[in-house]
Coordinates of C-alpha atoms in Angstrom, one line a residue:
X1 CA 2.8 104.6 -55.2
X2 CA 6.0 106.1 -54.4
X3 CA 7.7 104.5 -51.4
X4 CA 10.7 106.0 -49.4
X5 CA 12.6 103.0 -47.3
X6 CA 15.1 103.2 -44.6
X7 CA 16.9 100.3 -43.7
X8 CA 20.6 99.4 -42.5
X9 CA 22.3 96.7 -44.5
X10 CA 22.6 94.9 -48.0
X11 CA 19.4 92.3 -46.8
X12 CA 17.0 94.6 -46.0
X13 CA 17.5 97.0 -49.7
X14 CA 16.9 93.5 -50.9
X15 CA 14.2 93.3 -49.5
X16 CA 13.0 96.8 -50.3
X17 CA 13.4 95.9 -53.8
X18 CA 11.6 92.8 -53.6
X19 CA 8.6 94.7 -52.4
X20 CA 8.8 97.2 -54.7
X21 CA 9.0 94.2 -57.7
X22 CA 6.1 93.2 -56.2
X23 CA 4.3 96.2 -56.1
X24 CA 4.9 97.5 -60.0
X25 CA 2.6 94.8 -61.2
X26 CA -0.1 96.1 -59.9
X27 CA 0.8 99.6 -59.7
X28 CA 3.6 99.9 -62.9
X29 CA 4.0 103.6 -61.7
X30 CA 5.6 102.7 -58.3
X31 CA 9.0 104.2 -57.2
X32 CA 11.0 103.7 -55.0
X33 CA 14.2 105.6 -52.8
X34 CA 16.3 103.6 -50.6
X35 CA 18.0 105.7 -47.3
X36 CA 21.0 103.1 -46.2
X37 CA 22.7 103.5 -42.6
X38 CA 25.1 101.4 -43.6
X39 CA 27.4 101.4 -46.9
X40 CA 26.5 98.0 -47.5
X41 CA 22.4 98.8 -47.9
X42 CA 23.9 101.4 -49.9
X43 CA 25.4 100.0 -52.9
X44 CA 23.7 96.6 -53.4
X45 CA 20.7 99.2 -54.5
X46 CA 23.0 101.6 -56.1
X47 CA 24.4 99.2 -58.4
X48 CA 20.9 97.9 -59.3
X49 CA 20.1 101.5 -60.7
X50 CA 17.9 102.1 -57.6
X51 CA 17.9 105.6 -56.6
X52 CA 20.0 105.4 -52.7
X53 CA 21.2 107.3 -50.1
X54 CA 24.1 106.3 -48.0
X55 CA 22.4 108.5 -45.3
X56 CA 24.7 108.3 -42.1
X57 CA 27.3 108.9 -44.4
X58 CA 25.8 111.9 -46.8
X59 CA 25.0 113.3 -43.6
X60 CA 27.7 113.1 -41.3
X61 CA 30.0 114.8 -44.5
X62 CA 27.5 117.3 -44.2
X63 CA 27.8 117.9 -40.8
X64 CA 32.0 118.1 -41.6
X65 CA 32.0 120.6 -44.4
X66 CA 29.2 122.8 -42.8
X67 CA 30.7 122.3 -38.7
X68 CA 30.6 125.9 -37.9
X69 CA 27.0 126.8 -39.5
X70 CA 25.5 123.4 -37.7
X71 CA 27.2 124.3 -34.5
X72 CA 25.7 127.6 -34.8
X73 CA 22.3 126.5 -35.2
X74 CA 22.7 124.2 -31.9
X75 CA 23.6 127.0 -30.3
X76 CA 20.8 128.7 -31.4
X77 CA 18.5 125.6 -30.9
X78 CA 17.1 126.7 -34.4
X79 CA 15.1 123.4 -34.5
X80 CA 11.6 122.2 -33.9
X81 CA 12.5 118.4 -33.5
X82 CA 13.7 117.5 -29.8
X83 CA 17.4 116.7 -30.2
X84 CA 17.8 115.4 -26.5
X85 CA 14.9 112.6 -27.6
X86 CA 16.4 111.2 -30.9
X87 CA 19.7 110.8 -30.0
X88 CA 18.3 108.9 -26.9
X89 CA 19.1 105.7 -28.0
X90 CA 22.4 106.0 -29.2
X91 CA 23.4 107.4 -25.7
X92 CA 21.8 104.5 -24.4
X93 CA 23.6 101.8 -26.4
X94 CA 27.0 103.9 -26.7
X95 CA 27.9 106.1 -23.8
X96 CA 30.8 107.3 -25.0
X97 CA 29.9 108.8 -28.2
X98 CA 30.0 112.8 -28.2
X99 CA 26.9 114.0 -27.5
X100 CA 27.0 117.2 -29.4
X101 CA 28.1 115.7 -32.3
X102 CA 25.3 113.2 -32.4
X103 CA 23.6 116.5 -32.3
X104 CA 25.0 118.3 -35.0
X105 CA 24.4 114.8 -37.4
X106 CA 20.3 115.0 -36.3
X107 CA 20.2 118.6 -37.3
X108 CA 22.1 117.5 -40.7
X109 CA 19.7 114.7 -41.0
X110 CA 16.9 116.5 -40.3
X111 CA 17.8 119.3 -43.7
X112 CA 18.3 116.4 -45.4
X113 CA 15.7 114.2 -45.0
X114 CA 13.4 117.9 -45.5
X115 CA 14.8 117.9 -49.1
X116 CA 14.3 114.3 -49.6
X117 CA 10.4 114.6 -48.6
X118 CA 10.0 117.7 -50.8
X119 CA 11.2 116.4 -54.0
X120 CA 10.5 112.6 -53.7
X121 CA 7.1 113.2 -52.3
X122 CA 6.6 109.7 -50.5
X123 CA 2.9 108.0 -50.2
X124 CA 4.6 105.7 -47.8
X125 CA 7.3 105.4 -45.7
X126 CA 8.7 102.0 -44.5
X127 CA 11.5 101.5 -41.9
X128 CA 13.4 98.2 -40.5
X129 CA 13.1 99.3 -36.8
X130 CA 12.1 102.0 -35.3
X131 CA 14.8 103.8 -33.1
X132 CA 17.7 104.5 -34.7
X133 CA 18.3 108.6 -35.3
X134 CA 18.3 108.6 -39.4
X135 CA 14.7 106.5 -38.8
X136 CA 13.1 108.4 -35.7
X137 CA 13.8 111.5 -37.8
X138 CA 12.5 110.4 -41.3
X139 CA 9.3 109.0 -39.5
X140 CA 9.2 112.3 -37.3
X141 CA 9.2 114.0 -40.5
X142 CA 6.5 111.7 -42.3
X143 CA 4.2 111.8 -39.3
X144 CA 4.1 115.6 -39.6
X145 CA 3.1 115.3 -43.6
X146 CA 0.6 112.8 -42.6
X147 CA 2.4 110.4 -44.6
X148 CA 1.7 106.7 -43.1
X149 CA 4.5 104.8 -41.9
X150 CA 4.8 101.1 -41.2
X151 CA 8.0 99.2 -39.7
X152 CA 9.7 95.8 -40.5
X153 CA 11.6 93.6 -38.3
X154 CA 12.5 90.0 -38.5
X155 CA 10.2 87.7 -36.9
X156 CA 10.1 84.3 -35.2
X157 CA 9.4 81.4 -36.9
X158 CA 10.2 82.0 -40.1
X159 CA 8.0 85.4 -40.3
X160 CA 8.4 89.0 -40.7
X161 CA 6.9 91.4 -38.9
X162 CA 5.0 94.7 -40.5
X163 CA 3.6 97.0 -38.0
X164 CA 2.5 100.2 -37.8
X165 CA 2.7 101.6 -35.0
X166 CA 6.4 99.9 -34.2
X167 CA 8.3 97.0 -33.4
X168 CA 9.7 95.5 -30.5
X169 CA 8.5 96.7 -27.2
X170 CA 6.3 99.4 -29.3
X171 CA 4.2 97.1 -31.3
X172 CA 0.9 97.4 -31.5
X173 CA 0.1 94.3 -30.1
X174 CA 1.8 95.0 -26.9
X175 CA -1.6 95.1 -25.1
X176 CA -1.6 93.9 -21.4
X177 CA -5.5 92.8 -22.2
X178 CA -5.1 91.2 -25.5
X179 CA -5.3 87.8 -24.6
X180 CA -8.8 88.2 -22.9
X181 CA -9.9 89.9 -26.2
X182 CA -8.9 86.6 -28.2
X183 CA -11.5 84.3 -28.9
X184 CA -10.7 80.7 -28.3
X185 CA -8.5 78.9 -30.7
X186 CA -9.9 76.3 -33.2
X187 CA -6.4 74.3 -32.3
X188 CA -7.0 72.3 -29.7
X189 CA -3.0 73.0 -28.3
X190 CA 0.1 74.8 -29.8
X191 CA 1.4 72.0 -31.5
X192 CA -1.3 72.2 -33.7
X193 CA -0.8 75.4 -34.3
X194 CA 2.9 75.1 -35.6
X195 CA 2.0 72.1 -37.7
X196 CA 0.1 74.1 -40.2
X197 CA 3.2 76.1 -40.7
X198 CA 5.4 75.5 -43.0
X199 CA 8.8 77.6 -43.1
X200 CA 11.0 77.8 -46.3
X201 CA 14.3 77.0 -45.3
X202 CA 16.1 78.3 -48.2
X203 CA 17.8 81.5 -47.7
X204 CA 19.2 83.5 -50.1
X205 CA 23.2 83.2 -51.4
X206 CA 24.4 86.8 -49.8
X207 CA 27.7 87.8 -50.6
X208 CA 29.9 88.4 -47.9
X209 CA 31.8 91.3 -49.6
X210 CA 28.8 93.5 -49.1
X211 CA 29.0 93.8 -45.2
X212 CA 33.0 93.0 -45.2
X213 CA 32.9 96.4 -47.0
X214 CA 31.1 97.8 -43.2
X215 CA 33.3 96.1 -40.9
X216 CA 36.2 97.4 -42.9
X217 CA 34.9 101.0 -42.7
X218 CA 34.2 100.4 -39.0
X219 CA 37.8 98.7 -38.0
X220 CA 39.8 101.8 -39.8
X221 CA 37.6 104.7 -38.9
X222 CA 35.6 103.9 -35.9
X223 CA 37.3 105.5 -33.4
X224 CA 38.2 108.9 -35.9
X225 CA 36.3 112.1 -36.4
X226 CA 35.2 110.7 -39.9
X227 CA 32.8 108.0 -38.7
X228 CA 29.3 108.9 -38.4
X229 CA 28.6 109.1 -34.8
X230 CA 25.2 107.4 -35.1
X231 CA 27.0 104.3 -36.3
X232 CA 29.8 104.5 -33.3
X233 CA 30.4 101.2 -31.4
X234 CA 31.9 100.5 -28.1
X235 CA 32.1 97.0 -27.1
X236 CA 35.6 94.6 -28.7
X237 CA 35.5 91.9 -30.8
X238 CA 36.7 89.3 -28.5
X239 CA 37.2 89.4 -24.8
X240 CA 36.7 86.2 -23.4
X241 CA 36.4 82.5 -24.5
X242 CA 34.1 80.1 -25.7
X243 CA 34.7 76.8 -23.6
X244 CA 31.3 75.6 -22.0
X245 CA 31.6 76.1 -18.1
X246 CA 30.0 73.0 -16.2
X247 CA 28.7 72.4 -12.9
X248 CA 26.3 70.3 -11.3
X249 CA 22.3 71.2 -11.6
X250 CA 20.2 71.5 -8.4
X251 CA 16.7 70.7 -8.4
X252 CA 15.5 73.9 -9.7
X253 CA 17.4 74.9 -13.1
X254 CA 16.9 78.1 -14.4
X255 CA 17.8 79.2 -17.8
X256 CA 19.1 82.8 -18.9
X257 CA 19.1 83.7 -22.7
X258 CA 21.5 86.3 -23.5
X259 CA 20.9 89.2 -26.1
X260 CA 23.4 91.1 -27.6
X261 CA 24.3 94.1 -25.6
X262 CA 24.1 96.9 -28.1
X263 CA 20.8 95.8 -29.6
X264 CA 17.6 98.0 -28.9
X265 CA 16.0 95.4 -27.3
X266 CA 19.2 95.4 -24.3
X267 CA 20.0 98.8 -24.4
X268 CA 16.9 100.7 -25.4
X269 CA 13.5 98.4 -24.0
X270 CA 15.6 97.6 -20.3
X271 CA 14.3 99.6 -17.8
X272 CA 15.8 97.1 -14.9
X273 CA 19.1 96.7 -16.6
X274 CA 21.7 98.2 -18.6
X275 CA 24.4 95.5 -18.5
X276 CA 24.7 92.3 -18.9
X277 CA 26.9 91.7 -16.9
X278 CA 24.6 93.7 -13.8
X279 CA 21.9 91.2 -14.9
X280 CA 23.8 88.1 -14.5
X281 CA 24.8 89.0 -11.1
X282 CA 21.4 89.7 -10.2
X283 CA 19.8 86.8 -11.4
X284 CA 22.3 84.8 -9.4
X285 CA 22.1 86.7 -6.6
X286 CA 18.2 86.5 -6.2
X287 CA 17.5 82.5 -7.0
X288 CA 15.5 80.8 -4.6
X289 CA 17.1 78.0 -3.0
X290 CA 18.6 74.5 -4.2
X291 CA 18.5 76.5 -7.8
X292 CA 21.2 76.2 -10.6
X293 CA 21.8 78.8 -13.0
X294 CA 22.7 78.0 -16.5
X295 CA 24.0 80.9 -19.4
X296 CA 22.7 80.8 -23.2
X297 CA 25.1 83.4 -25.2
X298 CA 23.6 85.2 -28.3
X299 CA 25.1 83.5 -31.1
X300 CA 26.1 86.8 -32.1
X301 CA 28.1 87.8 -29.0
X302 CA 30.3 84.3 -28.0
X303 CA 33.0 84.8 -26.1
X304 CA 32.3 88.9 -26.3
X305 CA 31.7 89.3 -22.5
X306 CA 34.2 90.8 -20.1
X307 CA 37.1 88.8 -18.3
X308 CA 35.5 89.6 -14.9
X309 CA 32.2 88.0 -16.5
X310 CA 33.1 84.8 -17.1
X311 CA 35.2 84.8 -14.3
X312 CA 32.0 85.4 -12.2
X313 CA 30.5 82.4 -13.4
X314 CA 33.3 79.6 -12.7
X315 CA 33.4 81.1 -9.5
X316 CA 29.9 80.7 -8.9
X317 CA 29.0 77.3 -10.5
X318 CA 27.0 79.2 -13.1
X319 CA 26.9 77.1 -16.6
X320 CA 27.9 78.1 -19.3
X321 CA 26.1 76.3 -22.7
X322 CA 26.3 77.7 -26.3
X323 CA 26.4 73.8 -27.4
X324 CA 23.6 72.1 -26.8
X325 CA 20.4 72.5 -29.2
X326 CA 18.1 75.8 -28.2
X327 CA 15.1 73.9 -28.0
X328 CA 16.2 70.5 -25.8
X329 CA 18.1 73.4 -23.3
X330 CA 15.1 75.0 -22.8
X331 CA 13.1 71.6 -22.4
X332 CA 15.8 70.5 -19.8
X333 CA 15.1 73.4 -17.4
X334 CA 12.3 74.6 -15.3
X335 CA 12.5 78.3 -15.9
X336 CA 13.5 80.3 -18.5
X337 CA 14.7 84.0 -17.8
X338 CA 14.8 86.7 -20.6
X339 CA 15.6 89.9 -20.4
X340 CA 13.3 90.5 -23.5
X341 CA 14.3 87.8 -26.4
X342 CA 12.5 86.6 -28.4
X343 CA 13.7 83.1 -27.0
X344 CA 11.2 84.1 -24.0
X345 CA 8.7 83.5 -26.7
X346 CA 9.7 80.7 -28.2
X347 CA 9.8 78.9 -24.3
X348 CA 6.0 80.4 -24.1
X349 CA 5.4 78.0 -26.7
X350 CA 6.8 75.1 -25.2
X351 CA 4.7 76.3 -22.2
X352 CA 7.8 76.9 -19.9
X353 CA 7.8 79.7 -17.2
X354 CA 9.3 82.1 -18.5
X355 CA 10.1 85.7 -16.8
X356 CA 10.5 88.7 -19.0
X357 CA 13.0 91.6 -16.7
X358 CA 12.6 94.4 -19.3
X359 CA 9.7 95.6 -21.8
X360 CA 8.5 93.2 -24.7
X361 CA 5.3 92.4 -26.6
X362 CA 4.6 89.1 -25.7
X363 CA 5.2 90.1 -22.0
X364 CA 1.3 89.6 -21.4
X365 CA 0.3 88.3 -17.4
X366 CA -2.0 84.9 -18.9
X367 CA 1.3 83.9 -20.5
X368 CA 4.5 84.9 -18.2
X369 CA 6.2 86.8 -15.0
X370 CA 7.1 90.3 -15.8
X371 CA 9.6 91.8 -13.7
X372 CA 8.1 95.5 -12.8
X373 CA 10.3 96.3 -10.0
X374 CA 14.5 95.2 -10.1
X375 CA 13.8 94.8 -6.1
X376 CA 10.8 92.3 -6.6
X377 CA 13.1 89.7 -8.4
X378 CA 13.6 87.2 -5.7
X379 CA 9.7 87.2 -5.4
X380 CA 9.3 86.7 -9.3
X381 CA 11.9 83.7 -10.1
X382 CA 10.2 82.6 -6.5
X383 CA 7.1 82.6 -8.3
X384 CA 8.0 81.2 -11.5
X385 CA 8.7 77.7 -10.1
X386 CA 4.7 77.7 -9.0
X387 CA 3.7 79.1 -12.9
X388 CA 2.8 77.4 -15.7
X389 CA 0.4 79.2 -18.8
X390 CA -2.4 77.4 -19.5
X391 CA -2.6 75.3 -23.2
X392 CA -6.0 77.7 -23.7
X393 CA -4.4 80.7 -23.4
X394 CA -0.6 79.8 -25.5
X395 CA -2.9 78.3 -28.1
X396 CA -5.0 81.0 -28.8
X397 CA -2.2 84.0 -29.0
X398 CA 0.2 81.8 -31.4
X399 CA -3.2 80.8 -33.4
X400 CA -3.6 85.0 -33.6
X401 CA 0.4 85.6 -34.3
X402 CA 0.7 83.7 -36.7
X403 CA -2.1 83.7 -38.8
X404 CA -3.2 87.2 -38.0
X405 CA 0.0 89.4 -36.7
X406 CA 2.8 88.1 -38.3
X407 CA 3.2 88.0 -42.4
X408 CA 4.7 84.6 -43.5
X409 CA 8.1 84.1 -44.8
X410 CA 11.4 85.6 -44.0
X411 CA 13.9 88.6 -45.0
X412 CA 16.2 86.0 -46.2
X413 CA 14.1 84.1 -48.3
X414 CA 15.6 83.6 -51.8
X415 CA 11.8 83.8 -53.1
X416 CA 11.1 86.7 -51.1
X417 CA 7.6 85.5 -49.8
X418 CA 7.1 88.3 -47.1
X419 CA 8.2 91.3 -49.1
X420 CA 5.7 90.1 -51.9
X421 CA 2.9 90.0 -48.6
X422 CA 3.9 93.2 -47.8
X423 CA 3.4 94.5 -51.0
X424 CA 0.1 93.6 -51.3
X425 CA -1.0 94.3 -47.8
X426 CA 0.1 98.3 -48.7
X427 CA -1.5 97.9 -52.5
X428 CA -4.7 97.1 -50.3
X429 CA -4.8 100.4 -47.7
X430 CA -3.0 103.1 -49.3
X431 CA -3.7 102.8 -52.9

């Protein structure tokens, strides 16, 4: 089986590796190619003697030595793919990267990856996430070879998930009917349910010099010609502070999770929003009466929010709470308010109302509030104080996610449990 594997950073070609490990001892003829976004998913294969790409890179020096032929054939529109389409979500999460030259690195991508699929000739393709332009265009690509593709992202509760059909908002389970298609749950609630599993705690030592190496390359060449325009980023590395902002709670306390705001799921699967800062605002703006508002930050993004943002909450009693434990802050409120984290799921669990704003998998009607319309929100928080999902129906979909949907273990395993899983599950349809 030969495998071609697109991924970002040093983790994941781990993790590519470790599946590929796996699958040689069945299959001793397996290869593998690695396509890295990132220089650090780059050379922790490269230097294991695993054939890589650096492929934002290779193809954005393409794109520089060849600028006048690739601008030509934009001119032209000598392409079948739809440009306007892949570069989509880059717009989305950075609006001030250049358009055209976003353009010019998919047509660059798109001869490369051509002459990747020719000589490699890939059985399988796997991606980690499904949006990004190097992986929209090597799946594009694989999909017209009829070559099957399956996607990776990390999952809750110590799981990985292996799709294919997508991840995210595009996973396969993201079926407003699933629930009623479940049959009833041996567990009689979802404690039960998480009891029987059991999550390896110990991660893997991962050297920091690895992706030091990519916020190096970012700090000194980020904002120059040199720097792949698919990699681009816009927000700062600190505007604001990390103090927790108290005020008193009313009777009805709401709870909003934050999410980093250039991730796919904020900037890519939010119809309603496309700030963070619009969706505090609006969530304040639209609580129902006698209700407090209390703010989560991603740990990811502390402190990373605008002056005026913070400066909106003390102004309007709005808490801020990066401090206190996950699980006992979502316990001490009534609602919880995502815009599609996979926090909302963990509250679903604890049987909390929970309102999704924007597009997610486990936004299903037996379990939460889905806001469909931004000028329905005072309706749906309204509503959520009134909702509760039954223990039948919680009970039955974490009984099917977790021992049917999502593959046990973690990308960051030091014993690799999932990628071994994964190994077998393609050893079992495609060879």
């Amino acid at each position: 089986m030969k495998l071609l594997c697109v991924g970002y950073y040093d983790k994941f070609s781990r993790f590519f590796i470790g599946i590929h490990k796996e699958l040689k001892k069945k299959l001793p003829e397996s290869e593998i190619k690695i396509a890295s976004l990132y220089t650090s998913g780059f050379l922790y294969s490269f230097i294991r003697f695993y054939s890589s790409i650096n492929i934002s890179f290779k193809v954005w020096c393409k794109v520089l030595i060849n600028y006048k032929s690739y601008k030509k054939q934009l001119q032209k529109n000598q392409t079948d793919f739809d440009l306007d389409k892949l570069i989509s979500y880059k717009l989305k999460e950075n609006k001030n990267v250049n358009v055209n030259n976003l353009k010019l690195q998919a047509l660059a991508c798109i001869e490369v990856y051509t002459k990747i699929f020719n000589s490699f000739q890939p059985d399988v393709l796997c991606c980690v996430g499904d949006s990004r332009l190097a992986i929209k265009i090597a799946v594009l690509i694989a999909k017209k070879r009829n070559i099957p593709c399956h996607f990776i992202e990390i999952g809750p509760f110590g799981t990985t998930i292996f799709d294919a059909k997508g991840v995210n908002a595009n996973a396969s389970i993201n079926n407003k009917s699933l629930i009623s298609r479940l049959p009833k749950s041996q567990f009689k609630d979802p404690k039960e349910v998480f009891n029987q599993i059991k999550i390896n705690d110990k991660k893997y030592k991962r050297s920091p010099i690895y992706r030091g190496i990519d916020y190096a390359l970012g700090a000194l060449f980020n904002s120059t010609k040199i720097y792949p325009p698919d990699l681009k980023y816009q927000h700062s590395t600190f505007n604001g502070e990390k103090k927790s902002i108290k005020s008193p709670l009313k009777e009805n306390k709401f709870l909003l999770i934050g999410q980093v705001t250039d991730d796919v799921n904020m900037s890519y699967h939010s119809p309603n929003f496309d700030s963070f800062e619009n969706l505090l605002k609006t969530v304040y703006q639209n609580l129902p009466e006698n209700s407090s508002l209390t703010f989560r930050e991603h740990p990811h993004f502390t402190g990373k929010h605008s002056k005026d943002f913070y400066s909106f909450m003390k102004e309007n009693h709005i808490n801020l709470d990066n401090k206190t434990l996950l699980n006992e802050l979502i316990e001490s409120h009534d609602v919880v308010v995502v815009n599609n984290s996979t926090v909302g799921l963990e509250s679903i669990a604890e049987q909390k109302s929970v309102v999704v704003l924007a597009n997610a998998y486990y936004a299903l009607p037996e379990l939460c509030l889905q806001l469909k319309n931004k000028d329905e929100l005072k309706a749906v928080l309204k509503q959520t104080l009134s909702f509760k999902p039954s223990t039948e129906n919680v009970t039955k979909y974490f009984d099917f996610l977790l021992n049917s949907y999502f593959i046990e273990g973690r990308l960051v395993d030091e014993n690799l449990k999932s990628a071994k899983n994964i190994a077998h599950i393609l050893i079992k349809k495609h060879d």
